[in-house]
CSV table of C-alpha atoms and ligand atoms in Angstrom, one decimal:
chain,number,residue,atom,x,y,z
N,1,MET,CA,0.0,0.1,-0.1
N,2,SER,CA,0.9,3.3,-0.3
N,3,ILE,CA,-0.5,4.6,2.9
N,4,GLN,CA,1.3,4.5,5.6
N,5,LEU,CA,0.4,4.7,9.3
N,6,ASN,CA,2.9,6.3,12.1
N,7,ILE,CA,1.7,6.2,15.8
N,8,ASN,CA,5.0,6.4,17.2
N,9,ASN,CA,4.0,10.4,18.6
N,10,ALA,CA,0.4,9.4,20.0
N,11,GLY,CA,1.8,8.7,22.9
N,12,LEU,CA,1.1,5.6,23.7
N,13,ARG,CA,2.2,3.0,26.3
N,14,ALA,CA,3.5,0.0,24.9
N,15,HIS,CA,0.6,-2.2,26.1
N,16,GLU,CA,-2.3,-0.4,25.1
N,17,LEU,CA,-3.2,-1.5,21.7
N,18,GLU,CA,-2.6,-4.7,22.6
N,19,PHE,CA,-5.6,-4.0,25.1
N,20,VAL,CA,-7.8,-2.9,23.2
N,21,ARG,CA,-7.3,-5.8,20.7
N,22,PRO,CA,-10.5,-7.2,21.7
N,23,GLN,CA,-12.4,-4.5,20.9
N,24,VAL,CA,-10.9,-3.8,17.4
N,25,GLU,CA,-11.2,-7.0,16.1
N,26,ALA,CA,-14.9,-7.4,17.3
N,27,ALA,CA,-15.5,-3.9,15.8
N,28,PHE,CA,-13.7,-5.2,12.1
N,29,LYS,CA,-15.8,-9.0,12.8
N,30,THR,CA,-19.1,-6.7,13.0
N,31,VAL,CA,-17.9,-4.5,9.9
N,32,THR,CA,-16.9,-8.0,8.0
N,33,GLU,CA,-19.4,-10.2,8.3
N,34,LYS,CA,-22.0,-7.2,7.7
N,35,SER,CA,-23.9,-8.1,11.7
N,36,GLY,CA,-23.8,-4.8,13.0
N,37,ALA,CA,-26.4,-1.4,13.2
N,38,GLY,CA,-26.8,-0.3,9.5
N,39,HIS,CA,-25.1,-3.0,7.8
N,40,GLU,CA,-27.8,-3.0,4.9
N,41,MET,CA,-25.2,0.3,4.0
N,42,LEU,CA,-22.5,-1.7,3.6
N,43,GLY,CA,-22.6,-2.0,0.1
N,44,TRP,CA,-19.5,0.3,-0.3
N,45,LEU,CA,-17.0,-2.7,1.6
N,46,ASP,CA,-16.5,-4.8,-1.9
N,47,LEU,CA,-17.8,-1.9,-3.9
N,48,PRO,CA,-14.4,-2.7,-6.4
N,49,GLU,CA,-16.1,-6.1,-6.5
N,50,THR,CA,-19.6,-5.4,-7.5
N,51,TYR,CA,-20.2,-2.4,-8.9
N,52,ASP,CA,-22.0,-2.2,-11.9
N,53,ARG,CA,-19.5,-2.5,-15.0
N,54,GLU,CA,-22.5,-1.3,-17.7
N,55,GLU,CA,-22.8,2.3,-15.5
N,56,PHE,CA,-19.4,2.6,-15.1
N,57,ALA,CA,-18.6,2.5,-19.1
N,58,ARG,CA,-21.8,4.6,-19.7
N,59,ILE,CA,-19.8,7.4,-17.1
N,60,LYS,CA,-16.9,7.7,-19.0
N,61,ALA,CA,-19.0,8.0,-22.2
N,62,ALA,CA,-21.0,10.3,-20.6
N,63,ALA,CA,-17.9,12.3,-19.4
N,64,LYS,CA,-16.5,12.2,-23.1
N,65,ARG,CA,-19.8,13.3,-23.9
N,66,ILE,CA,-19.5,16.5,-21.9
N,67,GLN,CA,-16.1,17.3,-22.5
N,68,ALA,CA,-17.0,17.2,-26.5
N,69,GLN,CA,-20.2,19.4,-25.8
N,70,SER,CA,-19.3,21.7,-23.1
N,71,LYS,CA,-16.1,23.6,-21.6
N,72,VAL,CA,-17.6,23.5,-18.3
N,73,LEU,CA,-19.7,21.1,-16.0
N,74,VAL,CA,-22.2,22.2,-13.6
N,75,ALA,CA,-22.6,19.4,-10.7
N,76,ILE,CA,-25.1,20.0,-8.5
N,77,GLY,CA,-25.5,18.4,-5.0
N,78,ILE,CA,-24.4,18.6,-0.6
N,79,GLY,CA,-23.3,16.9,1.5
N,80,GLY,CA,-22.3,13.1,0.2
N,81,SER,CA,-23.8,14.1,-3.1
N,82,TYR,CA,-21.0,16.8,-3.6
N,83,LEU,CA,-17.5,16.7,-1.0
N,84,GLY,CA,-16.0,13.5,-2.5
N,85,ALA,CA,-15.9,14.8,-6.3
N,86,ARG,CA,-14.9,17.9,-5.6
N,87,ALA,CA,-12.5,16.7,-2.9
N,88,GLY,CA,-11.4,14.3,-5.7
N,89,LEU,CA,-10.5,16.5,-8.4
N,90,GLU,CA,-8.8,19.1,-6.4
N,91,PHE,CA,-6.5,16.1,-5.0
N,92,VAL,CA,-5.2,15.2,-8.3
N,93,LYS,CA,-5.9,19.1,-10.6
N,94,GLY,CA,-5.2,21.0,-7.3
N,95,PRO,CA,-7.3,24.3,-6.0
N,96,PHE,CA,-6.6,25.9,-9.8
N,97,GLY,CA,-7.5,23.0,-11.8
N,98,ASN,CA,-10.3,24.6,-13.2
N,99,GLN,CA,-8.2,27.0,-14.8
N,100,LEU,CA,-5.0,25.0,-15.4
N,101,GLY,CA,-6.5,21.3,-16.2
N,102,GLU,CA,-5.1,20.0,-19.2
N,103,LYS,CA,-7.9,16.9,-19.2
N,104,GLY,CA,-11.5,17.5,-18.5
N,105,VAL,CA,-13.7,20.0,-19.0
N,106,GLU,CA,-13.8,23.0,-16.1
N,107,VAL,CA,-16.3,22.1,-13.0
N,108,TYR,CA,-18.4,23.8,-10.8
N,109,PHE,CA,-20.1,23.1,-7.5
N,110,ALA,CA,-24.1,24.3,-7.3
N,111,GLY,CA,-26.4,23.3,-4.9
N,112,SER,CA,-24.0,22.8,-1.8
N,113,ASN,CA,-25.3,26.6,-0.3
N,114,LEU,CA,-28.5,28.0,-0.4
N,115,SER,CA,-26.6,32.0,-1.3
N,116,SER,CA,-27.8,33.7,-4.6
N,117,ASP,CA,-24.5,35.5,-4.8
N,118,TYR,CA,-23.1,32.3,-5.0
N,119,LEU,CA,-25.0,31.2,-7.9
N,120,GLN,CA,-24.9,33.9,-9.1
N,121,ASN,CA,-21.0,33.9,-9.3
N,122,ILE,CA,-21.7,30.7,-11.3
N,123,PHE,CA,-23.4,32.2,-13.8
N,124,ASP,CA,-20.8,34.8,-14.0
N,125,VAL,CA,-17.9,32.0,-13.9
N,126,ILE,CA,-19.7,30.2,-17.2
N,127,GLY,CA,-20.8,33.2,-18.9
N,128,GLU,CA,-21.7,32.4,-22.8
N,129,ARG,CA,-19.6,29.4,-22.4
N,130,ASP,CA,-21.7,26.0,-23.1
N,131,PHE,CA,-22.3,23.9,-20.6
N,132,SER,CA,-23.9,20.7,-19.0
N,133,VAL,CA,-25.2,20.0,-15.7
N,134,ASN,CA,-25.3,16.9,-13.4
N,135,VAL,CA,-27.6,17.1,-10.9
N,136,ILE,CA,-26.8,14.4,-8.1
N,137,SER,CA,-29.4,14.0,-5.1
N,138,LYS,CA,-30.8,10.4,-4.2
N,139,SER,CA,-33.9,11.7,-2.8
N,140,GLY,CA,-34.6,14.5,-5.0
N,141,THR,CA,-36.3,16.6,-2.8
N,142,THR,CA,-33.3,18.1,-1.3
N,143,THR,CA,-33.8,21.7,-1.0
N,144,GLU,CA,-30.4,23.5,-1.7
N,145,PRO,CA,-29.7,21.1,-5.2
N,146,ALA,CA,-33.5,21.3,-5.9
N,147,VAL,CA,-33.4,25.2,-5.7
N,148,ALA,CA,-29.9,25.7,-8.2
N,149,PHE,CA,-31.4,22.5,-10.9
N,150,ARG,CA,-34.3,25.3,-11.3
N,151,PHE,CA,-32.0,27.9,-11.6
N,152,PHE,CA,-29.8,25.7,-13.7
N,153,LYS,CA,-32.6,23.8,-16.0
N,154,GLU,CA,-34.2,27.2,-16.7
N,155,LYS,CA,-30.8,28.5,-18.2
N,156,LEU,CA,-30.3,25.4,-20.4
N,157,GLU,CA,-33.1,25.5,-21.7
N,158,ALA,CA,-33.1,29.3,-22.5
N,159,LYS,CA,-29.6,28.6,-24.3
N,160,TYR,CA,-30.3,25.2,-25.8
N,161,GLY,CA,-34.3,24.7,-25.8
N,162,LYS,CA,-35.9,21.8,-24.0
N,163,GLU,CA,-34.3,19.4,-26.9
N,164,GLY,CA,-31.2,20.4,-26.6
N,165,SER,CA,-31.1,21.0,-23.1
N,166,LYS,CA,-32.2,17.3,-22.4
N,167,GLU,CA,-28.7,16.1,-24.3
N,168,ARG,CA,-27.3,18.4,-21.6
N,169,ILE,CA,-28.7,17.8,-18.1
N,170,TYR,CA,-27.0,14.1,-16.6
N,171,VAL,CA,-28.8,12.3,-13.8
N,172,THR,CA,-27.7,10.7,-10.9
N,173,THR,CA,-30.3,9.6,-8.3
N,174,ASP,CA,-32.0,6.7,-6.9
N,175,ALA,CA,-32.4,3.8,-9.3
N,176,LYS,CA,-36.6,4.0,-8.8
N,177,LYS,CA,-37.8,6.2,-6.8
N,178,GLY,CA,-37.8,10.2,-6.1
N,179,ALA,CA,-38.8,13.5,-7.6
N,180,LEU,CA,-35.3,13.1,-9.7
N,181,ARG,CA,-36.3,9.7,-10.9
N,182,GLY,CA,-39.6,10.6,-12.1
N,183,LEU,CA,-38.5,14.1,-13.7
N,184,ALA,CA,-35.6,12.4,-15.5
N,185,VAL,CA,-37.9,9.4,-16.6
N,186,ALA,CA,-40.0,12.1,-17.9
N,187,GLU,CA,-38.2,14.2,-19.6
N,188,GLY,CA,-35.4,11.7,-21.0
N,189,TYR,CA,-32.7,12.7,-19.4
N,190,GLU,CA,-29.6,10.1,-19.2
N,191,THR,CA,-29.6,8.6,-15.8
N,192,PHE,CA,-27.0,7.3,-13.0
N,193,VAL,CA,-28.2,5.3,-10.2
N,194,VAL,CA,-26.8,6.1,-6.3
N,195,PRO,CA,-26.8,3.2,-5.0
N,196,ASP,CA,-29.6,2.1,-1.7
N,197,ASN,CA,-26.9,-0.1,-0.1
N,198,ILE,CA,-23.9,3.2,-0.2
N,199,GLY,CA,-25.0,6.2,2.3
N,200,GLY,CA,-24.0,9.5,0.6
N,201,ARG,CA,-20.7,9.4,2.7
N,202,PHE,CA,-19.6,6.7,1.3
N,203,SER,CA,-20.6,7.2,-2.4
N,204,CYS,CA,-18.1,9.5,-4.4
N,205,LEU,CA,-16.7,6.2,-5.8
N,206,SER,CA,-20.3,5.6,-7.2
N,207,ALA,CA,-22.0,7.0,-10.0
N,208,VAL,CA,-22.0,10.1,-7.5
N,209,GLY,CA,-18.7,11.7,-7.5
N,210,LEU,CA,-17.5,9.3,-10.9
N,211,LEU,CA,-19.0,11.3,-13.7
N,212,PRO,CA,-18.2,14.8,-12.3
N,213,MET,CA,-14.5,13.4,-11.5
N,214,ALA,CA,-14.2,12.0,-14.9
N,215,ALA,CA,-15.9,14.7,-16.5
N,216,GLY,CA,-13.3,17.1,-15.0
N,217,GLY,CA,-10.1,14.8,-16.5
N,218,MET,CA,-9.8,12.2,-13.9
N,219,ASP,CA,-8.7,8.4,-14.3
N,220,ILE,CA,-11.4,6.5,-13.1
N,221,ASP,CA,-9.9,3.4,-13.9
N,222,GLN,CA,-6.8,4.2,-11.3
N,223,VAL,CA,-9.4,5.6,-8.6
N,224,MET,CA,-11.0,2.5,-8.6
N,225,GLN,CA,-7.4,0.3,-9.1
N,226,GLY,CA,-6.5,1.9,-5.6
N,227,CYS,CA,-10.3,1.6,-4.2
N,228,ALA,CA,-9.8,-2.4,-5.4
N,229,ASP,CA,-5.7,-2.5,-3.8
N,230,ALA,CA,-7.2,-0.9,-0.5
N,231,CYS,CA,-9.9,-2.9,-0.2
N,232,LYS,CA,-7.6,-6.6,-0.3
N,233,ALA,CA,-5.2,-4.4,2.2
N,234,TYR,CA,-7.4,-3.9,4.8
N,235,ALA,CA,-9.5,-7.0,4.3
N,236,ASN,CA,-6.5,-8.1,6.9
N,237,PRO,CA,-7.7,-9.3,10.3
N,238,ASP,CA,-4.2,-8.7,12.0
N,239,LEU,CA,-4.4,-5.3,14.1
N,240,MET,CA,-0.8,-5.1,14.3
N,241,SER,CA,-0.7,-5.8,10.3
N,242,ASN,CA,-3.3,-3.0,8.8
N,243,ASP,CA,-3.9,0.1,9.8
N,244,ALA,CA,-6.9,0.7,8.9
N,245,MET,CA,-7.8,-0.7,12.1
N,246,LYS,CA,-4.5,0.7,13.8
N,247,TYR,CA,-5.9,3.9,13.0
N,248,ALA,CA,-9.5,3.2,14.6
N,249,ALA,CA,-7.8,1.8,17.5
N,250,THR,CA,-5.5,4.5,18.4
N,251,ARG,CA,-8.6,6.9,17.3
N,252,PHE,CA,-10.3,4.8,20.2
N,253,ILE,CA,-7.7,5.2,22.6
N,254,MET,CA,-7.1,8.9,21.7
N,255,LEU,CA,-11.2,9.5,22.9
N,256,MET,CA,-10.5,7.4,26.0
N,257,LYS,CA,-8.1,9.7,27.3
N,258,GLY,CA,-10.4,12.5,26.9
N,259,LYS,CA,-9.0,13.9,23.2
N,260,LYS,CA,-12.5,14.9,21.8
N,261,VAL,CA,-11.3,16.5,18.7
N,262,GLU,CA,-8.9,15.3,15.2
N,263,ILE,CA,-7.7,17.5,13.5
N,264,LEU,CA,-6.7,16.5,10.1
N,265,ALA,CA,-3.8,18.5,9.1
N,266,SER,CA,-2.4,18.7,5.8
N,267,TYR,CA,0.3,21.0,4.0
N,268,GLU,CA,-0.9,20.7,0.8
N,269,PRO,CA,-3.7,23.3,-0.2
N,270,SER,CA,-5.0,20.6,-2.5
N,271,LEU,CA,-6.2,18.7,0.4
N,272,THR,CA,-8.7,20.9,1.6
N,273,MET,CA,-11.2,19.8,0.1
N,274,PHE,CA,-10.8,16.1,1.0
N,275,GLY,CA,-10.3,17.8,4.6
N,276,GLU,CA,-14.3,19.0,4.2
N,277,TRP,CA,-15.5,15.6,3.0
N,278,TYR,CA,-13.1,13.8,6.2
N,279,LYS,CA,-15.2,16.1,8.4
N,280,GLN,CA,-18.5,14.8,6.7
N,281,LEU,CA,-17.6,11.5,7.1
N,282,MET,CA,-16.6,11.6,10.7
N,283,ALA,CA,-19.4,13.5,12.0
N,284,GLU,CA,-22.0,12.4,10.6
N,285,SER,CA,-20.6,8.5,11.4
N,286,GLU,CA,-19.4,8.6,14.7
N,287,GLY,CA,-21.5,12.1,15.9
N,288,LYS,CA,-24.2,11.0,17.5
N,289,ASP,CA,-25.9,9.5,20.9
N,290,ASN,CA,-24.1,12.1,21.8
N,291,LYS,CA,-21.1,10.6,21.6
N,292,GLY,CA,-17.8,10.6,18.8
N,293,ILE,CA,-14.8,12.7,18.0
N,294,PHE,CA,-15.5,16.2,16.8
N,295,PRO,CA,-13.3,16.3,13.3
N,296,VAL,CA,-11.9,19.5,12.5
N,297,SER,CA,-9.5,19.7,9.2
N,298,ALA,CA,-6.7,22.3,8.5
N,299,ASN,CA,-4.5,23.9,6.1
N,300,PHE,CA,-0.7,23.9,7.3
N,301,THR,CA,1.9,25.9,7.1
N,302,THR,CA,-0.9,28.4,6.3
N,303,ASP,CA,-3.1,27.6,9.9
N,304,LEU,CA,-0.1,27.4,11.8
N,305,HIS,CA,-0.5,31.4,11.2
N,306,SER,CA,-4.0,31.1,13.3
N,307,ILE,CA,-5.4,28.3,15.1
N,308,GLY,CA,-1.3,27.3,15.4
N,309,GLN,CA,-1.2,29.0,19.1
N,310,PHE,CA,-4.5,26.6,20.1
N,311,ILE,CA,-2.8,23.3,19.0
N,312,GLN,CA,0.3,24.4,20.7
N,313,ASP,CA,-0.5,25.8,23.9
N,314,GLY,CA,-4.4,26.0,24.3
N,315,SER,CA,-6.9,23.5,25.9
N,316,ARG,CA,-5.6,19.8,26.0
N,317,MET,CA,-8.4,18.3,24.0
N,318,LEU,CA,-7.2,18.0,20.4
N,319,PHE,CA,-5.0,15.1,18.8
N,320,GLU,CA,-3.4,15.5,15.5
N,321,THR,CA,-3.6,13.2,12.4
N,322,VAL,CA,-0.8,14.5,9.9
N,323,LEU,CA,-1.8,13.7,6.1
N,324,TRP,CA,1.7,13.9,4.6
N,325,VAL,CA,2.1,14.0,1.1
N,326,LYS,CA,5.6,12.3,0.4
N,327,ASN,CA,5.9,13.6,-3.4
N,328,ALA,CA,5.9,16.8,-4.6
N,329,LYS,CA,4.5,17.1,-8.1
N,330,HIS,CA,6.5,19.6,-9.1
N,331,GLU,CA,10.4,20.4,-7.8
N,332,LEU,CA,10.8,24.2,-7.2
N,333,LYS,CA,13.8,25.8,-5.6
N,334,VAL,CA,14.5,28.9,-3.5
N,335,PRO,CA,16.2,31.6,-5.6
N,336,HIS,CA,18.9,32.9,-4.5
N,337,ASP,CA,19.1,36.8,-3.7
N,338,PRO,CA,22.7,38.4,-3.4
N,339,ALA,CA,21.7,41.5,-1.2
N,340,ASN,CA,19.6,39.2,1.1
N,341,VAL,CA,17.7,41.4,2.8
N,342,ASP,CA,15.6,39.1,4.2
N,343,GLY,CA,18.5,36.8,5.7
N,344,LEU,CA,16.5,34.1,3.5
N,345,ASN,CA,20.0,32.7,1.3
N,346,PHE,CA,20.7,29.8,3.9
N,347,ALA,CA,17.9,28.3,1.9
N,348,SER,CA,18.9,29.0,-1.3
N,349,GLY,CA,18.7,26.1,-3.8
N,350,VAL,CA,16.8,24.5,-1.7
N,351,PRO,CA,13.4,22.7,-2.8
N,352,VAL,CA,10.4,24.1,-1.2
N,353,ALA,CA,8.8,20.8,-0.7
N,354,GLU,CA,12.2,19.7,1.6
N,355,ILE,CA,10.7,23.1,3.2
N,356,ASN,CA,7.7,21.7,4.2
N,357,GLU,CA,9.0,18.9,5.2
N,358,LYS,CA,10.8,20.2,7.6
N,359,ALA,CA,7.9,22.2,8.8
N,360,MET,CA,5.9,19.7,9.0
N,361,LYS,CA,8.9,17.6,10.9
N,362,GLY,CA,9.4,20.5,13.2
N,363,THR,CA,5.5,21.7,13.6
N,364,LEU,CA,4.9,17.8,14.8
N,365,LEU,CA,7.5,17.6,17.1
N,366,ALA,CA,6.9,20.8,18.8
N,367,HIS,CA,2.9,19.8,18.6
N,368,VAL,CA,3.8,16.9,20.5
N,369,ASP,CA,5.6,18.4,23.3
N,370,GLY,CA,2.7,20.8,23.5
N,371,GLY,CA,0.9,17.7,24.8
N,372,THR,CA,-1.3,17.0,21.5
N,373,PRO,CA,-0.4,13.6,20.7
N,374,ASN,CA,0.2,13.0,16.7
N,375,LEU,CA,-1.0,10.1,14.2
N,376,LEU,CA,1.0,10.9,11.0
N,377,ILE,CA,-0.5,9.1,7.2
N,378,THR,CA,1.9,9.0,4.8
N,379,ILE,CA,0.6,8.7,1.0
N,380,ASP,CA,3.0,9.1,-2.0
N,381,ARG,CA,1.1,11.4,-4.1
N,382,LEU,CA,-1.6,13.3,-5.4
N,383,ASP,CA,-2.5,11.1,-8.1
N,384,ASP,CA,-5.6,9.0,-8.9
N,385,TYR,CA,-4.9,6.0,-7.5
N,386,GLY,CA,-4.1,7.9,-4.4
N,387,PHE,CA,-7.3,9.3,-4.0
N,388,GLY,CA,-9.7,5.9,-4.4
N,389,GLU,CA,-7.2,4.1,-2.0
N,390,LEU,CA,-7.4,6.9,1.1
N,391,CYS,CA,-10.8,7.1,0.3
N,392,TYR,CA,-11.3,3.6,1.0
N,393,PHE,CA,-8.7,3.3,4.1
N,394,PHE,CA,-10.7,6.2,5.9
N,395,TRP,CA,-14.6,4.3,5.0
N,396,LYS,CA,-13.2,1.1,6.6
N,397,SER,CA,-11.3,3.2,9.7
N,398,LEU,CA,-14.8,4.8,10.6
N,399,ALA,CA,-16.2,1.8,10.1
N,400,ILE,CA,-14.2,0.3,12.5
N,401,SER,CA,-14.4,3.1,14.9
N,402,GLY,CA,-18.2,4.2,14.8
N,403,TYR,CA,-18.9,0.2,16.5
N,404,MET,CA,-16.2,0.5,18.6
N,405,ILE,CA,-17.8,3.8,20.3
N,406,GLY,CA,-21.3,1.9,20.2
N,407,VAL,CA,-22.9,4.1,17.2
N,408,ASN,CA,-24.5,2.5,13.9
N,409,PRO,CA,-22.0,4.6,11.4
N,410,PHE,CA,-24.1,4.9,8.8
N,411,ASN,CA,-27.4,6.3,9.6
N,412,GLN,CA,-27.5,10.7,10.3
N,413,PRO,CA,-30.8,10.8,11.8
N,414,GLY,CA,-29.6,14.7,13.2
N,415,VAL,CA,-29.0,16.0,10.1
N,416,GLU,CA,-33.2,16.4,9.6
N,417,ALA,CA,-33.9,18.9,12.5
N,418,TYR,CA,-32.4,21.7,10.5
N,419,LYS,CA,-34.5,21.2,7.8
N,420,LYS,CA,-38.1,20.4,9.7
N,421,ASN,CA,-37.5,24.3,10.9
N,422,MET,CA,-37.0,25.6,8.1
N,423,PHE,CA,-39.8,24.3,5.9
N,424,ALA,CA,-42.1,25.1,8.8
N,425,LEU,CA,-40.7,28.7,8.5
N,426,LEU,CA,-40.3,28.8,4.5
N,427,GLY,CA,-44.5,27.3,5.3
N,428,LYS,CA,-43.7,24.0,3.4
N,429,PRO,CA,-47.0,21.9,2.9
N,430,GLY,CA,-46.9,19.3,6.1
N,431,TYR,CA,-44.7,21.4,8.7
N,432,GLU,CA,-47.6,24.0,9.2
N,433,ASP,CA,-48.1,22.7,13.2
N,434,ALA,CA,-44.5,23.3,14.4
N,435,LYS,CA,-44.2,27.0,12.3
N,436,GLY,CA,-46.1,29.5,15.1
N,437,ALA,CA,-44.4,27.5,18.0
N,438,LEU,CA,-41.0,28.2,15.8
N,439,GLU,CA,-41.4,32.2,15.1
N,440,GLU,CA,-42.3,32.9,18.8
N,441,ARG,CA,-39.4,31.9,19.5
N,442,LEU,CA,-37.3,33.4,17.2
N,443,LYS,CA,-39.0,36.6,18.1
N,444,SER,CA,-35.8,36.6,20.7
N,445,LEU,CA,-33.6,36.9,17.8
N,446,SER,CA,-35.6,40.4,17.0
V,501,PA5,O1,-24.6,11.5,3.9
V,501,PA5,C1,-25.4,12.2,3.7
V,501,PA5,O2,-26.4,11.1,2.8
V,501,PA5,C2,-26.0,13.0,3.1
V,501,PA5,O3,-25.1,14.6,3.0
V,501,PA5,C3,-26.7,13.3,1.9
V,501,PA5,O4,-25.7,12.7,0.7
V,501,PA5,C4,-27.2,14.9,1.7
V,501,PA5,O5,-28.0,15.3,2.6
V,501,PA5,C5,-28.0,14.7,0.4
V,501,PA5,O6,-28.8,14.1,-0.1
V,501,PA5,P1,-29.2,14.0,-1.2
V,501,PA5,O7,-28.7,12.9,-2.0
V,501,PA5,O8,-31.1,13.2,-0.9
V,501,PA5,O9,-29.9,15.5,-2.4
């Protein structure tokens, strides 16, 4: 595997992993035997063997068609129907991938907020250019993507006519039911499936994430190969040689020691959205029944100049997991300046990647000295294969740690609460009863 976990700086005593072996092995068994709460949502577990090859070929064909017909793809979705694709594209193509990508169309993401300014900005970025839309929603009724889709559907129909827009709308939704499925069938849009047995935050290597990733120029064969290799590697039931198990066990020990916040820190801006994906995966899976580790993500060295102070010296409730990329794609060396006004000539000719590595190592030791335990996950490089591999590593580990803390890692009942209030306040039919009481409480805001 190209993923390596090092827990030498987690501050564990020699026996501690051994002492949680029974719990981690039991949780591993519960996952692999599909015998625990929410087991019907374990479709991702053997995804590399079971995924629909016919649909995979259609995804690749649709991506080629999008590339031929458009300069821009607008991917509309939220949560699990959004984060994975964006994380994958930035992981591989970097934060400026839309401007610099040699392969694929520019991909912009809509429907993941309710900001009219953000929507207008996407309209402006597209301008007069040709565009296609991939609307992604299992239910088809999630407010944010539903609002965005209305706008983009209207724009497509105005630009290409009703018939022309049918060639440019790609729908990823439930296989059989739901509002979006009904609309797609009625209008004749090409459809892809959000599998029934894979929850949103585990769905990025189904059509949910694969179509935007492929249209944006990612090699999805390589993504699936990385996932397949990880699937084999992390099927190993031995705690000491399975890093997904070891990561789960170490996080569990951290939680037992009162470290209730995990910071996933990277030193590559290309991993910013991966951090967002990780946050959803961890928070929606573990944060229930008043339990769980609160996930945070950070980009170093940028954030060392903001939250670094807290990590070093603030309330001791944190542990840090550094996601380190061993090989930078580009070698850039610090230029020499004879005037040396900034006193930086000691680093003249040194690759920036080497300075980044020294920053990582120095920071790691400083944070450990300050009482923040460290876990280090090293990956080879930011490529398609590595993305598939890393997704599976986190899925498997999280499923194990979820069962270890005694929650169902595959549901998300808490996500509904804000929606009920929002619908009641907007006057959505069926929510009338709650409206009066909420408005009464809201008086406190005025
Ligand atoms: O992980 C989840 O299940 C959620 O984040 C959903 O993906 C998100 O709410 C979007 O739901 P839908 O695909 O039904 O629009």
